Short mmCIF file of C-alpha atoms and ligand atoms in Angstrom, two decimals:
data_model
loop_
_atom_site.label_atom_id
_atom_site.label_comp_id
_atom_site.label_asym_id
_atom_site.label_seq_id
_atom_site.Cartn_x
_atom_site.Cartn_y
_atom_site.Cartn_z
CA MET A 1 106.22 -38.36 34.20
CA THR A 2 104.37 -40.69 31.86
CA THR A 3 105.07 -44.41 31.89
CA PRO A 4 106.60 -45.55 28.56
CA ALA A 5 104.27 -47.74 26.47
CA PRO A 6 105.20 -51.42 26.74
CA THR A 7 107.13 -52.55 23.65
CA ALA A 8 106.42 -55.83 21.90
CA PRO A 9 108.90 -58.57 22.91
CA ALA A 10 111.66 -59.01 20.31
CA PHE A 11 111.10 -61.89 17.92
CA GLU A 12 113.22 -64.81 19.15
CA VAL A 13 114.07 -66.54 15.89
CA ALA A 14 116.46 -69.02 17.57
CA ALA A 15 113.69 -70.18 19.92
CA VAL A 16 111.17 -70.43 17.08
CA ARG A 17 113.58 -72.56 15.04
CA GLU A 18 113.56 -75.11 17.87
CA ASP A 19 109.88 -75.70 17.05
CA PHE A 20 110.80 -77.01 13.57
CA PRO A 21 112.75 -80.31 13.87
CA ILE A 22 113.62 -80.43 10.16
CA LEU A 23 115.63 -77.21 10.40
CA ALA A 24 118.35 -79.18 12.21
CA THR A 25 118.97 -81.21 9.02
CA ARG A 26 122.48 -81.28 7.63
CA VAL A 27 123.10 -81.48 3.89
CA GLY A 28 126.46 -83.24 3.71
CA ALA A 29 128.85 -81.02 5.66
CA HIS A 30 126.49 -78.03 5.65
CA PRO A 31 123.59 -77.02 7.85
CA LEU A 32 120.36 -76.82 5.85
CA ILE A 33 119.36 -73.30 4.82
CA TYR A 34 115.78 -73.67 3.70
CA LEU A 35 114.79 -70.83 1.36
CA ASP A 36 112.06 -72.62 -0.63
CA ASN A 37 109.16 -71.68 1.60
CA ALA A 38 106.96 -70.40 -1.22
CA ALA A 39 106.98 -73.93 -2.67
CA SER A 40 106.16 -75.52 0.69
CA ALA A 41 106.84 -74.40 4.26
CA GLN A 42 108.22 -76.63 7.04
CA LYS A 43 106.08 -77.96 9.89
CA PRO A 44 106.34 -77.09 13.58
CA ARG A 45 106.28 -79.83 16.22
CA ALA A 46 102.75 -78.64 17.13
CA VAL A 47 101.48 -79.78 13.72
CA ILE A 48 103.46 -83.05 13.68
CA ASP A 49 102.22 -83.87 17.21
CA ALA A 50 98.59 -83.00 16.38
CA ILE A 51 98.65 -85.45 13.44
CA SER A 52 100.38 -88.14 15.49
CA ASP A 53 97.94 -87.65 18.37
CA TYR A 54 95.00 -87.82 15.99
CA TYR A 55 96.10 -91.18 14.56
CA SER A 56 97.20 -92.47 17.98
CA ALA A 57 94.00 -91.68 19.87
CA ARG A 58 91.17 -90.20 17.82
CA HIS A 59 90.92 -91.66 14.32
CA ALA A 60 87.74 -93.05 12.78
CA ASN A 61 85.65 -92.01 9.80
CA ILE A 62 83.59 -88.87 10.36
CA HIS A 63 79.86 -88.16 10.00
CA ARG A 64 79.13 -91.90 9.72
CA GLY A 65 79.38 -93.73 13.02
CA VAL A 66 77.49 -93.47 16.29
CA HIS A 67 80.49 -94.85 18.15
CA TYR A 68 82.88 -92.94 20.42
CA LEU A 69 85.83 -92.61 18.02
CA SER A 70 83.71 -91.48 15.09
CA ALA A 71 82.13 -88.82 17.28
CA THR A 72 85.60 -87.73 18.51
CA ALA A 73 87.00 -87.48 14.97
CA THR A 74 83.87 -85.66 13.77
CA ASP A 75 84.25 -83.19 16.59
CA ALA A 76 87.93 -82.55 15.72
CA TYR A 77 87.00 -82.06 12.04
CA ASP A 78 84.12 -79.67 12.80
CA GLN A 79 86.20 -77.72 15.32
CA ALA A 80 88.94 -77.29 12.72
CA ARG A 81 86.41 -75.67 10.40
CA VAL A 82 85.62 -73.16 13.15
CA THR A 83 89.36 -72.46 13.54
CA VAL A 84 89.73 -71.89 9.79
CA ALA A 85 86.67 -69.61 9.70
CA GLN A 86 88.14 -67.51 12.54
CA PHE A 87 91.50 -67.37 10.76
CA LEU A 88 89.87 -66.04 7.56
CA HIS A 89 87.30 -63.96 9.45
CA ALA A 90 84.54 -65.74 7.52
CA ALA A 91 80.99 -64.96 8.62
CA GLU A 92 80.20 -68.66 9.15
CA PRO A 93 82.24 -71.91 9.31
CA ARG A 94 80.04 -73.49 6.58
CA GLU A 95 81.57 -71.00 4.12
CA CYS A 96 84.90 -72.84 4.45
CA ILE A 97 85.14 -75.97 2.30
CA PHE A 98 88.00 -78.40 2.84
CA VAL A 99 89.74 -79.31 -0.41
CA ARG A 100 93.16 -80.69 -1.40
CA GLY A 101 94.75 -77.29 -1.83
CA ALA A 102 94.58 -73.99 -3.70
CA THR A 103 94.62 -75.86 -7.03
CA GLU A 104 91.54 -77.89 -6.17
CA ALA A 105 89.79 -74.85 -4.67
CA ILE A 106 90.15 -72.93 -7.94
CA ASN A 107 89.16 -75.98 -10.01
CA LEU A 108 86.05 -76.35 -7.85
CA VAL A 109 84.94 -72.79 -8.59
CA ALA A 110 85.90 -72.94 -12.28
CA SER A 111 84.00 -76.18 -12.69
CA ALA A 112 80.91 -75.76 -10.47
CA TRP A 113 80.42 -71.96 -10.54
CA GLY A 114 81.63 -71.80 -14.15
CA ARG A 115 79.19 -74.46 -15.35
CA ALA A 116 76.26 -72.66 -13.73
CA ASN A 117 77.18 -69.09 -14.59
CA LEU A 118 79.39 -68.69 -17.65
CA ARG A 119 77.75 -68.03 -21.02
CA PRO A 120 79.03 -67.35 -24.56
CA GLY A 121 80.51 -63.85 -24.79
CA ASP A 122 81.19 -63.57 -21.05
CA GLU A 123 84.64 -62.43 -19.96
CA ILE A 124 86.98 -63.73 -17.26
CA LEU A 125 89.65 -61.31 -16.08
CA LEU A 126 93.04 -62.63 -14.88
CA SER A 127 96.42 -60.92 -14.46
CA THR A 128 99.90 -61.46 -15.89
CA LEU A 129 101.07 -62.47 -12.40
CA GLU A 130 98.93 -65.62 -12.15
CA HIS A 131 100.19 -69.08 -11.25
CA HIS A 132 99.10 -71.77 -13.75
CA ALA A 133 96.59 -72.97 -11.11
CA ASN A 134 94.71 -69.70 -11.62
CA ILE A 135 94.95 -69.76 -15.43
CA VAL A 136 94.38 -73.25 -16.75
CA PRO A 137 91.07 -74.04 -14.93
CA TRP A 138 89.66 -70.77 -16.35
CA GLN A 139 90.84 -71.63 -19.86
CA ILE A 140 88.98 -74.94 -19.63
CA ALA A 141 85.85 -73.26 -18.18
CA ALA A 142 85.99 -70.48 -20.81
CA GLU A 143 86.31 -72.98 -23.64
CA ALA A 144 83.35 -75.01 -22.37
CA ALA A 145 81.15 -71.90 -22.07
CA GLY A 146 82.35 -69.92 -25.09
CA ALA A 147 83.67 -67.22 -22.74
CA LYS A 148 86.77 -65.09 -23.27
CA ILE A 149 89.83 -64.48 -21.06
CA LYS A 150 91.34 -61.02 -20.62
CA ILE A 151 94.54 -60.10 -18.79
CA ILE A 152 95.49 -57.20 -16.50
CA PRO A 153 99.04 -56.21 -17.54
CA ILE A 154 102.00 -55.38 -15.25
CA ASN A 155 104.84 -52.86 -15.29
CA ASP A 156 108.53 -53.84 -15.25
CA GLN A 157 108.59 -53.81 -11.43
CA GLY A 158 105.93 -56.54 -11.37
CA GLU A 159 103.00 -54.37 -10.26
CA LEU A 160 99.56 -54.49 -11.85
CA LEU A 161 98.73 -51.59 -14.17
CA LEU A 162 95.51 -50.55 -12.52
CA ASP A 163 94.86 -47.84 -15.14
CA SER A 164 94.05 -50.64 -17.57
CA LEU A 165 91.04 -51.65 -15.47
CA ASP A 166 88.79 -48.94 -16.92
CA ALA A 167 88.95 -50.65 -20.30
CA LEU A 168 89.12 -54.25 -19.03
CA LEU A 169 86.25 -54.27 -16.51
CA THR A 170 82.94 -54.10 -18.36
CA ALA A 171 79.40 -55.40 -18.04
CA ARG A 172 80.66 -58.54 -19.86
CA THR A 173 83.15 -59.31 -17.03
CA LYS A 174 81.61 -62.19 -15.07
CA LEU A 175 84.61 -63.06 -12.95
CA LEU A 176 87.92 -61.61 -11.77
CA ALA A 177 90.35 -64.32 -10.60
CA ILE A 178 93.38 -62.66 -9.09
CA THR A 179 96.39 -63.63 -7.03
CA HIS A 180 96.83 -61.87 -3.67
CA VAL A 181 100.61 -62.31 -3.78
CA SER A 182 102.72 -63.33 -6.77
CA ASN A 183 104.59 -66.57 -6.09
CA ALA A 184 107.34 -65.73 -8.57
CA LEU A 185 107.96 -62.07 -7.65
CA GLY A 186 106.46 -61.56 -4.19
CA THR A 187 104.30 -58.62 -5.34
CA VAL A 188 101.39 -57.91 -2.99
CA VAL A 189 98.34 -57.07 -5.13
CA SER A 190 95.89 -54.47 -3.82
CA VAL A 191 93.01 -56.91 -4.07
CA ARG A 192 90.65 -54.81 -1.96
CA GLU A 193 90.60 -52.06 -4.57
CA LEU A 194 90.27 -54.61 -7.41
CA ILE A 195 87.37 -56.34 -5.68
CA ARG A 196 85.55 -53.04 -5.21
CA ARG A 197 85.98 -52.15 -8.87
CA ALA A 198 84.99 -55.63 -10.10
CA HIS A 199 81.87 -55.61 -7.95
CA ALA A 200 80.93 -52.23 -9.42
CA VAL A 201 80.45 -53.95 -12.82
CA GLY A 202 78.69 -56.95 -11.24
CA ALA A 203 81.62 -59.40 -11.48
CA VAL A 204 82.34 -62.12 -8.93
CA VAL A 205 85.91 -62.18 -7.51
CA LEU A 206 88.10 -65.14 -6.61
CA VAL A 207 91.32 -64.38 -4.72
CA ASP A 208 94.17 -66.90 -4.95
CA GLY A 209 95.59 -66.63 -1.45
CA ALA A 210 98.13 -69.46 -1.73
CA GLN A 211 101.06 -67.06 -1.19
CA SER A 212 99.34 -64.46 0.99
CA VAL A 213 98.14 -66.58 3.92
CA PRO A 214 101.67 -67.28 5.22
CA HIS A 215 102.49 -63.55 5.28
CA LEU A 216 99.40 -61.31 5.54
CA PRO A 217 96.44 -61.21 7.92
CA ILE A 218 93.32 -62.23 6.00
CA ASP A 219 89.81 -60.88 6.52
CA VAL A 220 87.54 -62.14 3.75
CA GLN A 221 84.65 -60.00 4.96
CA ASP A 222 86.74 -56.85 4.95
CA LEU A 223 88.14 -57.72 1.50
CA ASP A 224 84.59 -58.59 0.42
CA CYS A 225 85.93 -61.29 -1.95
CA ASP A 226 83.44 -63.90 -3.14
CA PHE A 227 85.92 -66.79 -3.10
CA PHE A 228 89.33 -67.20 -1.44
CA ALA A 229 91.61 -70.20 -2.01
CA PHE A 230 94.65 -71.41 -0.07
CA SER A 231 96.79 -74.49 0.64
CA GLY A 232 97.66 -75.80 4.10
CA HIS A 233 101.23 -76.82 3.24
CA LYS A 234 102.37 -73.25 2.54
CA LEU A 235 100.89 -72.21 5.91
CA PHE A 236 103.14 -74.59 7.91
CA GLY A 237 100.38 -77.24 7.84
CA PRO A 238 100.16 -80.62 6.09
CA THR A 239 100.17 -81.31 2.36
CA GLY A 240 96.98 -82.49 0.68
CA ILE A 241 94.70 -80.11 2.54
CA GLY A 242 93.47 -76.62 1.69
CA VAL A 243 90.45 -74.39 1.89
CA LEU A 244 87.98 -72.79 -0.44
CA TYR A 245 86.14 -69.93 1.24
CA GLY A 246 82.98 -68.83 -0.56
CA LYS A 247 80.14 -66.53 0.38
CA ALA A 248 77.28 -68.77 1.51
CA ALA A 249 74.80 -67.20 -0.92
CA LEU A 250 77.06 -68.09 -3.88
CA LEU A 251 78.06 -71.57 -2.70
CA GLU A 252 74.46 -72.53 -2.02
CA LYS A 253 73.52 -71.82 -5.63
CA MET A 254 76.38 -73.85 -7.09
CA PRO A 255 75.93 -77.41 -8.37
CA PRO A 256 78.18 -80.15 -6.88
CA TYR A 257 81.80 -80.44 -8.00
CA GLN A 258 82.47 -84.08 -7.14
CA SER A 259 79.80 -86.49 -5.99
CA GLY A 260 79.42 -89.66 -3.92
CA GLY A 261 79.16 -90.33 -0.21
CA ASP A 262 78.58 -87.69 2.48
CA MET A 263 77.38 -84.98 0.07
CA ILE A 264 73.91 -86.42 -0.55
CA GLU A 265 70.59 -85.98 1.21
CA ARG A 266 68.76 -88.87 -0.46
CA VAL A 267 69.66 -91.21 -3.30
CA THR A 268 67.35 -93.30 -5.45
CA PHE A 269 68.20 -94.75 -8.85
CA GLU A 270 65.89 -92.11 -10.32
CA LYS A 271 67.13 -89.02 -8.53
CA THR A 272 69.58 -87.72 -5.93
CA THR A 273 69.22 -84.65 -3.75
CA PHE A 274 72.27 -82.94 -2.28
CA ARG A 275 73.17 -81.69 1.16
CA SER A 276 73.68 -78.05 1.87
CA ILE A 277 77.12 -76.44 2.26
CA PRO A 278 79.78 -77.29 3.27
CA GLU A 279 79.06 -81.04 2.88
CA ARG A 280 77.78 -80.63 -0.71
CA PHE A 281 81.37 -79.89 -1.76
CA GLU A 282 83.12 -82.52 0.38
CA ALA A 283 82.30 -85.83 -1.31
CA GLY A 284 83.87 -88.97 0.13
CA THR A 285 86.04 -89.50 3.19
CA PRO A 286 87.98 -86.27 3.65
CA HIS A 287 91.62 -85.74 4.70
CA ILE A 288 90.71 -85.71 8.42
CA SER A 289 94.27 -85.77 9.74
CA GLY A 290 95.16 -82.98 7.32
CA VAL A 291 92.31 -80.88 8.63
CA VAL A 292 93.45 -81.50 12.22
CA GLY A 293 97.04 -80.59 11.27
CA LEU A 294 95.92 -77.43 9.47
CA ALA A 295 94.01 -76.25 12.54
CA ALA A 296 97.12 -76.91 14.66
CA ALA A 297 99.22 -74.79 12.25
CA ILE A 298 96.74 -71.91 12.50
CA ARG A 299 96.77 -72.09 16.32
CA TYR A 300 100.58 -72.19 16.33
CA LEU A 301 100.79 -69.06 14.15
CA ALA A 302 98.21 -67.24 16.27
CA LYS A 303 100.36 -67.87 19.34
CA LEU A 304 103.44 -66.34 17.67
CA GLY A 305 101.45 -63.26 16.64
CA HIS A 306 101.30 -61.83 13.14
CA ALA A 307 102.99 -58.46 13.79
CA ALA A 308 106.24 -59.94 15.11
CA LEU A 309 106.46 -62.44 12.23
CA ALA A 310 105.76 -59.82 9.57
CA ALA A 311 108.35 -57.40 10.96
CA HIS A 312 111.03 -60.13 11.00
CA GLU A 313 110.16 -61.22 7.44
CA GLN A 314 110.33 -57.67 6.09
CA ASN A 315 113.69 -57.26 7.79
CA LEU A 316 114.91 -60.49 6.16
CA LEU A 317 113.68 -59.41 2.72
CA ALA A 318 115.34 -55.98 2.94
CA HIS A 319 118.60 -57.49 4.21
CA ALA A 320 118.72 -60.26 1.58
CA THR A 321 117.70 -57.92 -1.25
CA ALA A 322 120.51 -55.48 -0.42
CA ALA A 323 123.10 -58.27 -0.10
CA VAL A 324 122.11 -60.03 -3.34
CA ARG A 325 121.73 -56.78 -5.29
CA ALA A 326 125.32 -55.84 -4.38
CA ILE A 327 126.71 -58.84 -6.33
CA PRO A 328 127.88 -57.70 -9.78
CA GLY A 329 125.91 -59.31 -12.62
CA VAL A 330 122.85 -60.06 -10.48
CA ARG A 331 119.49 -58.58 -11.45
CA ILE A 332 116.56 -58.69 -9.02
CA ILE A 333 113.32 -59.63 -10.77
CA GLY A 334 110.25 -58.08 -9.16
CA GLU A 335 110.75 -54.78 -7.39
CA ALA A 336 107.20 -53.93 -6.40
CA LYS A 337 106.81 -51.38 -3.60
CA ASP A 338 104.73 -53.84 -1.60
CA LYS A 339 106.35 -57.28 -1.42
CA VAL A 340 106.50 -60.32 0.86
CA GLY A 341 109.66 -62.37 1.45
CA VAL A 342 110.25 -63.60 -2.10
CA LEU A 343 113.52 -62.73 -3.81
CA SER A 344 113.69 -63.67 -7.50
CA PHE A 345 116.83 -62.94 -9.44
CA VAL A 346 118.92 -63.83 -12.50
CA MET A 347 122.69 -63.79 -12.95
CA ASP A 348 124.42 -62.78 -16.20
CA GLY A 349 125.32 -65.84 -18.25
CA ILE A 350 124.38 -68.39 -15.55
CA HIS A 351 121.30 -70.60 -15.86
CA PRO A 352 118.96 -70.46 -12.82
CA HIS A 353 119.17 -74.26 -12.49
CA ASP A 354 122.98 -74.03 -12.24
CA ILE A 355 122.61 -71.43 -9.50
CA ALA A 356 120.19 -73.68 -7.57
CA THR A 357 122.41 -76.75 -8.02
CA ILE A 358 125.51 -75.02 -6.71
CA LEU A 359 123.59 -73.54 -3.77
CA ASP A 360 122.26 -77.01 -2.97
CA SER A 361 125.82 -78.34 -2.83
CA GLU A 362 126.29 -75.91 0.09
CA GLY A 363 123.02 -76.88 1.79
CA ILE A 364 120.98 -73.93 0.51
CA ALA A 365 117.54 -74.85 -0.88
CA ILE A 366 115.98 -72.43 -3.40
CA ARG A 367 113.74 -72.97 -6.42
CA ALA A 368 114.74 -72.26 -10.02
CA GLY A 369 112.64 -72.23 -13.17
CA HIS A 370 109.39 -70.67 -14.36
CA HIS A 371 107.64 -71.17 -10.99
CA CYS A 372 104.45 -72.36 -12.77
CA ALA A 373 104.05 -68.83 -14.12
CA GLN A 374 105.12 -69.16 -17.75
CA PRO A 375 103.02 -66.22 -19.07
CA LEU A 376 104.69 -63.99 -16.45
CA MET A 377 108.14 -65.20 -17.51
CA GLN A 378 107.24 -64.49 -21.16
CA ARG A 379 106.21 -60.93 -20.21
CA LEU A 380 109.56 -60.46 -18.42
CA GLY A 381 111.49 -61.92 -21.37
CA LEU A 382 112.91 -64.73 -19.23
CA THR A 383 112.70 -68.51 -19.25
CA GLY A 384 113.03 -68.60 -15.48
CA THR A 385 114.56 -67.10 -12.35
CA ALA A 386 116.28 -68.28 -9.21
CA ARG A 387 113.94 -67.72 -6.26
CA ALA A 388 114.78 -67.55 -2.58
CA SER A 389 111.64 -67.41 -0.46
CA PHE A 390 111.72 -66.67 3.26
CA ALA A 391 109.72 -67.74 6.28
CA PHE A 392 109.80 -66.31 9.80
CA TYR A 393 112.22 -69.05 10.93
CA ASN A 394 114.93 -67.86 8.54
CA THR A 395 117.77 -65.74 9.90
CA LEU A 396 119.80 -62.77 8.72
CA ALA A 397 122.87 -65.02 8.86
CA GLU A 398 121.17 -67.39 6.38
CA ALA A 399 120.51 -64.45 4.04
CA ASP A 400 124.21 -63.55 4.31
CA ARG A 401 125.20 -67.16 3.49
CA LEU A 402 122.96 -67.00 0.41
CA ALA A 403 124.72 -63.85 -0.81
CA ALA A 404 128.21 -65.19 -0.01
CA THR A 405 127.48 -68.42 -1.88
CA LEU A 406 126.10 -66.51 -4.89
CA LEU A 407 129.41 -64.68 -5.02
CA LYS A 408 131.11 -68.09 -5.21
CA VAL A 409 128.73 -69.08 -8.03
CA LYS A 410 129.73 -65.96 -9.92
CA LYS A 411 133.47 -66.71 -9.48
CA MET A 412 132.97 -70.33 -10.60
CA PHE A 413 131.45 -69.12 -13.86
CA GLY A 414 134.23 -66.53 -14.29
N1 C6P B 501 103.07 -72.43 -5.85
C1 C6P B 501 105.50 -72.35 -5.81
O1 C6P B 501 106.63 -72.88 -5.70
P1 C6P B 501 98.99 -75.99 -4.59
O2 C6P B 501 100.00 -76.68 -5.45
O3 C6P B 501 97.56 -76.35 -4.94
O4 C6P B 501 99.29 -76.12 -3.14
O5 C6P B 501 99.17 -74.42 -4.86
C2 C6P B 501 99.07 -73.92 -6.18
C3 C6P B 501 99.38 -72.46 -6.21
C4 C6P B 501 98.38 -71.57 -6.51
N2 C6P B 501 98.59 -70.25 -6.51
C5 C6P B 501 99.80 -69.73 -6.20
C6 C6P B 501 99.97 -68.24 -6.18
C7 C6P B 501 100.85 -70.58 -5.90
O6 C6P B 501 102.05 -70.06 -5.59
C8 C6P B 501 100.66 -71.98 -5.92
C9 C6P B 501 101.79 -72.93 -5.65
C10 C6P B 501 104.27 -73.18 -5.54
O7 C6P B 501 105.39 -71.17 -6.12
C11 C6P B 501 104.35 -74.51 -6.22
S1 C6P B 501 104.27 -74.37 -7.97
#
């Protein structure tokens, strides 16, 4: 007789919820049901404690003092970079630059890489799914260089039309900037395939990972992307901190983005020389406590284990999708085969903001509007959607409450 293989322990959502103090909030008479995780995720005690401990016992400015506290803070900051590099599977920690968030990461590349590399007639390829943070910086860079922007279209399910790539990717394509996961629809984009095809024409690829890091394991070397951007606050870490990963060979050739203290080698009034990466791109006193908190979030997630979280989230998405789809007059927006826990929908004759307001009166937090993806909304013929976005601490009962309350919304509007 063979011994049965050990099965993974069931995901204990009730126990995990205990790690997040804010989930005990009450909104009037109702328990909070937080379904706005794609906008910003909540923070576990491990992150809150790490920040508190940092300010209570370890704070000083980094890279500047010879004293004990400065050395302690510098060590925490440098160790966090190692944690981030391991999380992304970067070849070296110096390839991970601390920035304010995904928005700043993309602006850094558009500004510094764009200035050095874009020329008149060059093309930048984006997709219909992009968040404004991965559109507007490229429009500004394209205008400055005389470059042109082209767009990968989508089908009605919200999936990229990869057949269009043959015509769109040419020797003129200098950069592909593509989202890994759509914030508005939840579509997972097959970035690995896109990166391979972009590299075949000599283009550099930036992946906007703002919505993928909370849901998918990331291996930047396996993806072979040139740049990868994400924000800490969507990854259960603090606001105001994020990461730009870039291949060392590319980062080293880029001019500075911002300038000032800590990024210089030597300054005279005639000329300044700059430090190597990562410091060249981290001018001024950084968000040290944010970096410490981000590393704590990554360690917390590693302890829970990706497979258990992903299975629970997929279960939540399937359950919520079926329950919401069953309500007459509701249309799900974004039905890609490969999705993370984002459920966008519209209801006949009811404005998304009215849906969100009524849900809020019952303690349910969702987002309504264009989700900073106006070109996507135009393609879908909508001004906005209602969006429920799930994290691993959400429960099937919360998904049921969402559906039951949407039924009430429908009755209220007749
Ligand atoms: N999306 C949402 O509710 P920042 O603001 O820098 O942390 O992240 C910007 C950003 C970039 N790319 C994608 C795909 C995103 O989803 C976001 C942020 C939030 O969908 C706030 S608009």
